[in-house]
Amino acid sequence: GLQQRLGAVDRYRSGSTTTLPVYRIATDFSHFDLVRDQSGVNINVAATWTINRVQNISGTTATVQSKSQVACRIAFNTLADTKNLSEVNALVAASRQSLDKVANAIAASVLVLEGGATPVDSVCS
């Protein structure tokens, strides 16, 4: 999802070289839970990520620019639409929507490092 949103290439897996900016992104989901309550079925998500702009890469080692780093977090609920879809289809759709929201927030954070854009729906420092 990030590759599509940013028009990027996964250099770690491809091993390709480039003169374009390179970022190392680490993501941690503290929870991605299905919760059933009086409002219905929700997907509760909490995630954090750090983005480091990499200066030099050779082989498997990288030098990170210390001033080019951002750490962010996001937490939200996505209500599954069980009124219009079967429960399984509603949960799949809500899960996809939740993952898209996280990917959008991470992509926005990369743009913050690139040119001062404002992160969407997340808290960054």
CSV table of N, CA and C in Angstrom, one decimal:
chain,number,residue,atom,x,y,z
A,1,GLY,N,0.8,-1.2,0.0
A,1,GLY,CA,0.0,0.0,0.0
A,1,GLY,C,0.8,1.3,0.0
A,2,LEU,N,1.9,1.3,0.8
A,2,LEU,CA,2.8,2.4,0.8
A,2,LEU,C,3.5,2.7,-0.5
A,3,GLN,N,3.9,1.6,-1.2
A,3,GLN,CA,4.5,1.7,-2.5
A,3,GLN,C,3.6,2.4,-3.5
A,4,GLN,N,2.3,2.0,-3.5
A,4,GLN,CA,1.4,2.6,-4.4
A,4,GLN,C,1.1,4.1,-4.0
A,5,ARG,N,0.9,4.4,-2.7
A,5,ARG,CA,0.6,5.8,-2.3
A,5,ARG,C,1.8,6.7,-2.6
A,6,LEU,N,3.0,6.2,-2.4
A,6,LEU,CA,4.2,7.1,-2.6
A,6,LEU,C,4.9,6.9,-3.9
A,7,GLY,N,4.4,6.0,-4.7
A,7,GLY,CA,5.2,5.7,-6.0
A,7,GLY,C,6.6,5.3,-5.7
A,8,ALA,N,6.7,4.4,-4.7
A,8,ALA,CA,8.0,4.0,-4.2
A,8,ALA,C,8.3,2.6,-4.6
A,9,VAL,N,9.6,2.2,-4.4
A,9,VAL,CA,10.1,0.9,-4.6
A,9,VAL,C,10.7,0.4,-3.3
A,10,ASP,N,10.4,-0.9,-2.9
A,10,ASP,CA,10.9,-1.5,-1.7
A,10,ASP,C,12.4,-1.9,-2.0
A,11,ARG,N,13.3,-1.0,-1.7
A,11,ARG,CA,14.7,-1.2,-2.0
A,11,ARG,C,15.3,-2.4,-1.1
A,12,TYR,N,14.8,-2.6,0.1
A,12,TYR,CA,15.3,-3.6,0.9
A,12,TYR,C,15.1,-5.0,0.3
A,13,ARG,N,14.0,-5.2,-0.4
A,13,ARG,CA,13.7,-6.5,-1.0
A,13,ARG,C,14.3,-6.5,-2.4
A,14,SER,N,14.3,-5.4,-3.2
A,14,SER,CA,14.7,-5.5,-4.5
A,14,SER,C,16.2,-5.3,-4.7
A,15,GLY,N,16.9,-4.7,-3.7
A,15,GLY,CA,18.3,-4.5,-3.8
A,15,GLY,C,18.7,-3.5,-4.9
A,16,SER,N,17.8,-2.7,-5.4
A,16,SER,CA,18.1,-1.8,-6.5
A,16,SER,C,18.8,-0.5,-5.8
A,17,THR,N,19.5,0.2,-6.6
A,17,THR,CA,20.2,1.4,-6.2
A,17,THR,C,19.4,2.6,-6.8
A,18,THR,N,19.5,3.7,-6.1
A,18,THR,CA,18.8,4.9,-6.6
A,18,THR,C,19.4,6.2,-6.0
A,19,THR,N,19.2,7.3,-6.7
A,19,THR,CA,19.6,8.6,-6.2
A,19,THR,C,18.5,9.3,-5.5
A,20,LEU,N,17.3,8.7,-5.5
A,20,LEU,CA,16.1,9.2,-4.8
A,20,LEU,C,16.2,9.0,-3.3
A,21,PRO,N,15.5,9.8,-2.5
A,21,PRO,CA,15.5,9.6,-1.0
A,21,PRO,C,15.1,8.2,-0.6
A,22,VAL,N,15.8,7.7,0.4
A,22,VAL,CA,15.5,6.3,0.9
A,22,VAL,C,15.1,6.4,2.4
A,23,TYR,N,14.0,5.7,2.7
A,23,TYR,CA,13.5,5.8,4.1
A,23,TYR,C,13.4,4.4,4.6
A,24,ARG,N,13.7,4.3,5.9
A,24,ARG,CA,13.5,3.0,6.6
A,24,ARG,C,12.3,3.2,7.6
A,25,ILE,N,11.3,2.4,7.4
A,25,ILE,CA,10.0,2.5,8.2
A,25,ILE,C,9.9,1.3,9.0
A,26,ALA,N,9.7,1.5,10.3
A,26,ALA,CA,9.3,0.4,11.3
A,26,ALA,C,8.0,0.6,11.9
A,27,THR,N,7.1,-0.4,11.8
A,27,THR,CA,5.7,-0.2,12.3
A,27,THR,C,5.4,-1.3,13.3
A,28,ASP,N,4.7,-0.9,14.3
A,28,ASP,CA,4.3,-1.8,15.4
A,28,ASP,C,2.8,-1.6,15.7
A,29,PHE,N,2.0,-2.6,15.6
A,29,PHE,CA,0.6,-2.6,16.0
A,29,PHE,C,0.5,-3.1,17.4
A,30,SER,N,0.1,-2.2,18.3
A,30,SER,CA,0.0,-2.6,19.7
A,30,SER,C,-1.3,-3.3,19.8
A,31,HIS,N,-2.3,-3.0,19.0
A,31,HIS,CA,-3.5,-3.9,18.9
A,31,HIS,C,-4.2,-3.6,17.6
A,32,PHE,N,-4.8,-4.7,17.1
A,32,PHE,CA,-5.7,-4.7,15.9
A,32,PHE,C,-6.8,-5.7,16.3
A,33,ASP,N,-7.8,-5.3,17.1
A,33,ASP,CA,-8.7,-6.2,17.8
A,33,ASP,C,-10.1,-6.0,17.3
A,34,LEU,N,-10.8,-7.1,17.3
A,34,LEU,CA,-12.2,-7.2,17.0
A,34,LEU,C,-13.0,-7.1,18.3
A,35,VAL,N,-13.9,-6.1,18.4
A,35,VAL,CA,-14.6,-5.9,19.7
A,35,VAL,C,-16.1,-5.8,19.4
A,36,ARG,N,-16.8,-6.6,20.1
A,36,ARG,CA,-18.3,-6.6,19.9
A,36,ARG,C,-18.9,-6.0,21.2
A,37,ASP,N,-19.7,-4.9,20.9
A,37,ASP,CA,-20.3,-4.2,22.1
A,37,ASP,C,-21.7,-3.8,21.6
A,38,GLN,N,-22.3,-2.9,22.4
A,38,GLN,CA,-23.7,-2.5,22.1
A,38,GLN,C,-23.8,-1.7,20.8
A,39,SER,N,-22.7,-1.1,20.3
A,39,SER,CA,-22.8,-0.3,19.1
A,39,SER,C,-22.6,-1.2,17.8
A,40,GLY,N,-22.2,-2.5,18.1
A,40,GLY,CA,-22.0,-3.4,17.0
A,40,GLY,C,-20.6,-4.0,17.1
A,41,VAL,N,-20.0,-4.3,15.9
A,41,VAL,CA,-18.7,-4.9,15.9
A,41,VAL,C,-17.7,-3.9,15.3
A,42,ASN,N,-16.7,-3.7,16.1
A,42,ASN,CA,-15.6,-2.7,15.8
A,42,ASN,C,-14.3,-3.3,15.6
A,43,ILE,N,-13.5,-2.7,14.8
A,43,ILE,CA,-12.0,-3.1,14.7
A,43,ILE,C,-11.3,-1.9,15.5
A,44,ASN,N,-10.7,-2.3,16.6
A,44,ASN,CA,-9.9,-1.3,17.3
A,44,ASN,C,-8.4,-1.4,16.9
A,45,VAL,N,-7.9,-0.3,16.6
A,45,VAL,CA,-6.5,-0.3,16.0
A,45,VAL,C,-5.7,0.8,16.8
A,46,ALA,N,-4.5,0.4,17.2
A,46,ALA,CA,-3.5,1.3,17.7
A,46,ALA,C,-2.1,0.9,17.1
A,47,ALA,N,-1.5,1.8,16.4
A,47,ALA,CA,-0.2,1.6,15.8
A,47,ALA,C,0.8,2.7,16.0
A,48,THR,N,2.0,2.4,16.0
A,48,THR,CA,3.1,3.4,16.0
A,48,THR,C,4.1,3.1,14.9
A,49,TRP,N,4.8,4.1,14.5
A,49,TRP,CA,5.8,3.8,13.4
A,49,TRP,C,6.9,4.9,13.5
A,50,THR,N,8.0,4.5,13.1
A,50,THR,CA,9.1,5.5,13.0
A,50,THR,C,9.6,5.5,11.5
A,51,ILE,N,10.0,6.6,11.1
A,51,ILE,CA,10.5,6.8,9.7
A,51,ILE,C,11.9,7.4,9.8
A,52,ASN,N,12.9,6.8,9.3
A,52,ASN,CA,14.2,7.4,9.2
A,52,ASN,C,14.6,7.6,7.8
A,53,ARG,N,15.2,8.8,7.5
A,53,ARG,CA,15.7,9.0,6.1
A,53,ARG,C,17.1,8.4,6.1
A,54,VAL,N,17.4,7.5,5.2
A,54,VAL,CA,18.7,6.9,5.2
A,54,VAL,C,19.6,7.7,4.2
A,55,GLN,N,20.8,7.9,4.7
A,55,GLN,CA,21.8,8.7,4.0
A,55,GLN,C,22.6,7.9,3.0
A,56,ASN,N,23.3,6.9,3.5
A,56,ASN,CA,24.1,6.0,2.7
A,56,ASN,C,23.8,4.5,2.9
A,57,ILE,N,23.7,3.8,1.9
A,57,ILE,CA,23.4,2.4,2.0
A,57,ILE,C,24.5,1.6,1.2
A,58,SER,N,25.1,0.6,1.9
A,58,SER,CA,26.0,-0.3,1.1
A,58,SER,C,25.7,-1.7,1.7
A,59,GLY,N,25.3,-2.6,0.8
A,59,GLY,CA,25.0,-3.9,1.3
A,59,GLY,C,23.8,-3.9,2.3
A,60,THR,N,24.1,-4.4,3.5
A,60,THR,CA,23.0,-4.4,4.5
A,60,THR,C,23.1,-3.4,5.5
A,61,THR,N,24.1,-2.5,5.4
A,61,THR,CA,24.3,-1.4,6.4
A,61,THR,C,23.8,-0.1,5.9
A,62,ALA,N,23.3,0.8,6.8
A,62,ALA,CA,22.8,2.1,6.4
A,62,ALA,C,23.2,3.1,7.4
A,63,THR,N,23.4,4.3,7.0
A,63,THR,CA,23.6,5.4,7.9
A,63,THR,C,22.4,6.3,7.9
A,64,VAL,N,21.8,6.5,9.1
A,64,VAL,CA,20.6,7.3,9.2
A,64,VAL,C,20.9,8.7,9.5
A,65,GLN,N,20.3,9.6,8.8
A,65,GLN,CA,20.5,11.0,9.1
A,65,GLN,C,19.7,11.3,10.4
A,66,SER,N,20.4,11.8,11.4
A,66,SER,CA,19.8,12.0,12.7
A,66,SER,C,18.7,13.0,12.7
A,67,LYS,N,18.8,14.0,11.9
A,67,LYS,CA,17.7,15.1,11.9
A,67,LYS,C,16.6,14.7,11.0
A,68,SER,N,16.6,13.6,10.3
A,68,SER,CA,15.6,13.2,9.4
A,68,SER,C,14.8,12.0,9.9
A,69,GLN,N,14.1,12.2,11.0
A,69,GLN,CA,13.4,11.1,11.7
A,69,GLN,C,12.1,11.6,12.2
A,70,VAL,N,11.1,10.8,12.1
A,70,VAL,CA,9.8,11.1,12.7
A,70,VAL,C,9.2,9.9,13.4
A,71,ALA,N,8.6,10.1,14.5
A,71,ALA,CA,7.9,9.0,15.2
A,71,ALA,C,6.4,9.4,15.3
A,72,CYS,N,5.5,8.4,15.0
A,72,CYS,CA,4.1,8.8,15.0
A,72,CYS,C,3.3,7.6,15.6
A,73,ARG,N,2.0,8.0,15.9
A,73,ARG,CA,1.1,7.0,16.5
A,73,ARG,C,-0.3,7.4,16.0
A,74,ILE,N,-1.2,6.3,16.0
A,74,ILE,CA,-2.5,6.5,15.6
A,74,ILE,C,-3.4,5.5,16.3
A,75,ALA,N,-4.6,5.9,16.7
A,75,ALA,CA,-5.5,5.0,17.4
A,75,ALA,C,-6.9,5.3,16.9
A,76,PHE,N,-7.7,4.3,16.6
A,76,PHE,CA,-9.0,4.6,16.1
A,76,PHE,C,-9.9,3.3,16.1
A,77,ASN,N,-11.2,3.5,15.9
A,77,ASN,CA,-12.1,2.3,15.8
A,77,ASN,C,-12.7,2.4,14.4
A,78,THR,N,-13.0,1.3,13.8
A,78,THR,CA,-13.7,1.2,12.5
A,78,THR,C,-14.9,0.3,12.8
A,79,LEU,N,-16.1,0.8,12.6
A,79,LEU,CA,-17.3,0.0,12.8
A,79,LEU,C,-17.6,-0.8,11.6
A,80,ALA,N,-17.8,-2.1,11.8
A,80,ALA,CA,-18.1,-3.1,10.7
A,80,ALA,C,-19.6,-2.9,10.3
A,81,ASP,N,-19.8,-2.8,9.0
A,81,ASP,CA,-21.2,-2.6,8.5
A,81,ASP,C,-21.9,-4.0,8.4
A,82,THR,N,-22.4,-4.5,9.6
A,82,THR,CA,-23.1,-5.8,9.6
A,82,THR,C,-24.5,-5.7,9.2
A,83,LYS,N,-25.0,-4.5,9.0
A,83,LYS,CA,-26.4,-4.3,8.6
A,83,LYS,C,-26.6,-4.6,7.1
A,84,ASN,N,-25.6,-4.2,6.3
A,84,ASN,CA,-25.7,-4.3,4.9
A,84,ASN,C,-24.8,-5.5,4.3
A,85,LEU,N,-24.0,-6.1,5.1
A,85,LEU,CA,-23.1,-7.1,4.7
A,85,LEU,C,-23.2,-8.3,5.7
A,86,SER,N,-22.8,-9.5,5.2
A,86,SER,CA,-22.7,-10.6,6.2
A,86,SER,C,-21.6,-10.2,7.2
A,87,GLU,N,-21.6,-10.8,8.4
A,87,GLU,CA,-20.6,-10.5,9.4
A,87,GLU,C,-19.2,-10.7,8.9
A,88,VAL,N,-18.9,-11.8,8.2
A,88,VAL,CA,-17.6,-12.1,7.8
A,88,VAL,C,-17.2,-11.0,6.7
A,89,ASN,N,-18.0,-10.7,5.8
A,89,ASN,CA,-17.7,-9.7,4.8
A,89,ASN,C,-17.5,-8.3,5.4
A,90,ALA,N,-18.3,-8.0,6.4
A,90,ALA,CA,-18.2,-6.7,7.1
A,90,ALA,C,-16.9,-6.6,7.8
A,91,LEU,N,-16.5,-7.7,8.5
A,91,LEU,CA,-15.2,-7.7,9.2
A,91,LEU,C,-14.0,-7.6,8.2
A,92,VAL,N,-14.1,-8.2,7.1
A,92,VAL,CA,-13.0,-8.1,6.1
A,92,VAL,C,-13.0,-6.7,5.6
A,93,ALA,N,-14.1,-6.1,5.3
A,93,ALA,CA,-14.1,-4.7,4.8
A,93,ALA,C,-13.6,-3.7,5.8
A,94,ALA,N,-14.0,-3.9,7.1
A,94,ALA,CA,-13.6,-3.0,8.1
A,94,ALA,C,-12.1,-3.2,8.4
A,95,SER,N,-11.6,-4.4,8.3
A,95,SER,CA,-10.1,-4.6,8.4
A,95,SER,C,-9.3,-3.9,7.3
A,96,ARG,N,-9.8,-4.1,6.1
A,96,ARG,CA,-9.1,-3.4,4.9
A,96,ARG,C,-9.2,-1.9,5.1
A,97,GLN,N,-10.3,-1.4,5.5
A,97,GLN,CA,-10.4,0.0,5.7
A,97,GLN,C,-9.5,0.5,6.8
A,98,SER,N,-9.3,-0.2,7.9
A,98,SER,CA,-8.4,0.1,8.9
A,98,SER,C,-7.0,0.1,8.5
A,99,LEU,N,-6.6,-0.9,7.7
A,99,LEU,CA,-5.2,-1.0,7.2
A,99,LEU,C,-4.9,0.1,6.2
A,100,ASP,N,-5.9,0.5,5.4
A,100,ASP,CA,-5.8,1.6,4.5
A,100,ASP,C,-5.5,2.9,5.3
A,101,LYS,N,-6.3,3.1,6.4
A,101,LYS,CA,-6.1,4.3,7.2
A,101,LYS,C,-4.7,4.4,7.8
A,102,VAL,N,-4.2,3.3,8.2
A,102,VAL,CA,-2.8,3.3,8.8
A,102,VAL,C,-1.8,3.6,7.6
A,103,ALA,N,-2.0,2.9,6.5
A,103,ALA,CA,-1.0,3.1,5.4
A,103,ALA,C,-1.1,4.6,4.9
A,104,ASN,N,-2.3,5.2,4.9
A,104,ASN,CA,-2.4,6.6,4.5
A,104,ASN,C,-1.7,7.5,5.5
A,105,ALA,N,-1.8,7.2,6.8
A,105,ALA,CA,-1.1,8.0,7.8
A,105,ALA,C,0.4,7.9,7.7
A,106,ILE,N,0.9,6.6,7.4
A,106,ILE,CA,2.3,6.4,7.3
A,106,ILE,C,2.8,7.2,6.0
A,107,ALA,N,2.1,7.1,4.9
A,107,ALA,CA,2.5,7.8,3.7
A,107,ALA,C,2.6,9.3,4.0
A,108,ALA,N,1.6,9.8,4.7
A,108,ALA,CA,1.6,11.3,5.0
A,108,ALA,C,2.8,11.6,5.8
A,109,SER,N,3.2,10.7,6.7
A,109,SER,CA,4.4,11.0,7.6
A,109,SER,C,5.6,11.1,6.7
A,110,VAL,N,5.7,10.2,5.7
A,110,VAL,CA,6.9,10.3,4.8
A,110,VAL,C,6.9,11.7,4.1
A,111,LEU,N,5.7,12.1,3.7
A,111,LEU,CA,5.7,13.4,3.1
A,111,LEU,C,6.0,14.6,4.0
A,112,VAL,N,5.8,14.4,5.3
A,112,VAL,CA,6.2,15.4,6.3
A,112,VAL,C,7.8,15.5,6.3
A,113,LEU,N,8.5,14.4,6.2
A,113,LEU,CA,9.9,14.5,6.1
A,113,LEU,C,10.4,15.1,4.8
A,114,GLU,N,9.6,14.9,3.7
A,114,GLU,CA,10.0,15.4,2.4
A,114,GLU,C,9.9,16.9,2.3
A,115,GLY,N,8.8,17.4,2.8
A,115,GLY,CA,8.6,18.8,2.6
A,115,GLY,C,7.7,19.6,3.5
A,116,GLY,N,7.5,19.0,4.7
A,116,GLY,CA,6.7,19.8,5.7
A,116,GLY,C,5.2,19.6,5.6
A,117,ALA,N,4.7,18.6,4.9
A,117,ALA,CA,3.3,18.4,4.9
A,117,ALA,C,2.8,18.1,6.3
A,118,THR,N,1.5,18.2,6.5
A,118,THR,CA,0.9,17.9,7.8
A,118,THR,C,0.4,16.5,7.8
A,119,PRO,N,0.8,15.7,8.9
A,119,PRO,CA,0.3,14.3,9.0
A,119,PRO,C,-1.2,14.3,9.1
A,120,VAL,N,-1.9,13.2,8.6
A,120,VAL,CA,-3.3,13.1,8.7
A,120,VAL,C,-3.7,12.1,9.7
A,121,ASP,N,-4.6,12.5,10.7
A,121,ASP,CA,-5.2,11.6,11.7
A,121,ASP,C,-4.1,10.9,12.6
A,122,SER,N,-2.9,11.5,12.7
A,122,SER,CA,-2.0,10.8,13.6
A,122,SER,C,-1.2,11.9,14.3
A,123,VAL,N,-0.5,11.5,15.3
A,123,VAL,CA,0.3,12.4,16.1
A,123,VAL,C,1.8,12.0,15.9
A,124,CYS,N,2.6,13.0,15.4
A,124,CYS,CA,4.0,12.8,15.1
A,124,CYS,C,4.8,13.7,15.9
A,125,SER,N,6.1,13.3,16.2
A,125,SER,CA,7.0,14.1,16.8
A,125,SER,C,8.4,13.9,16.2
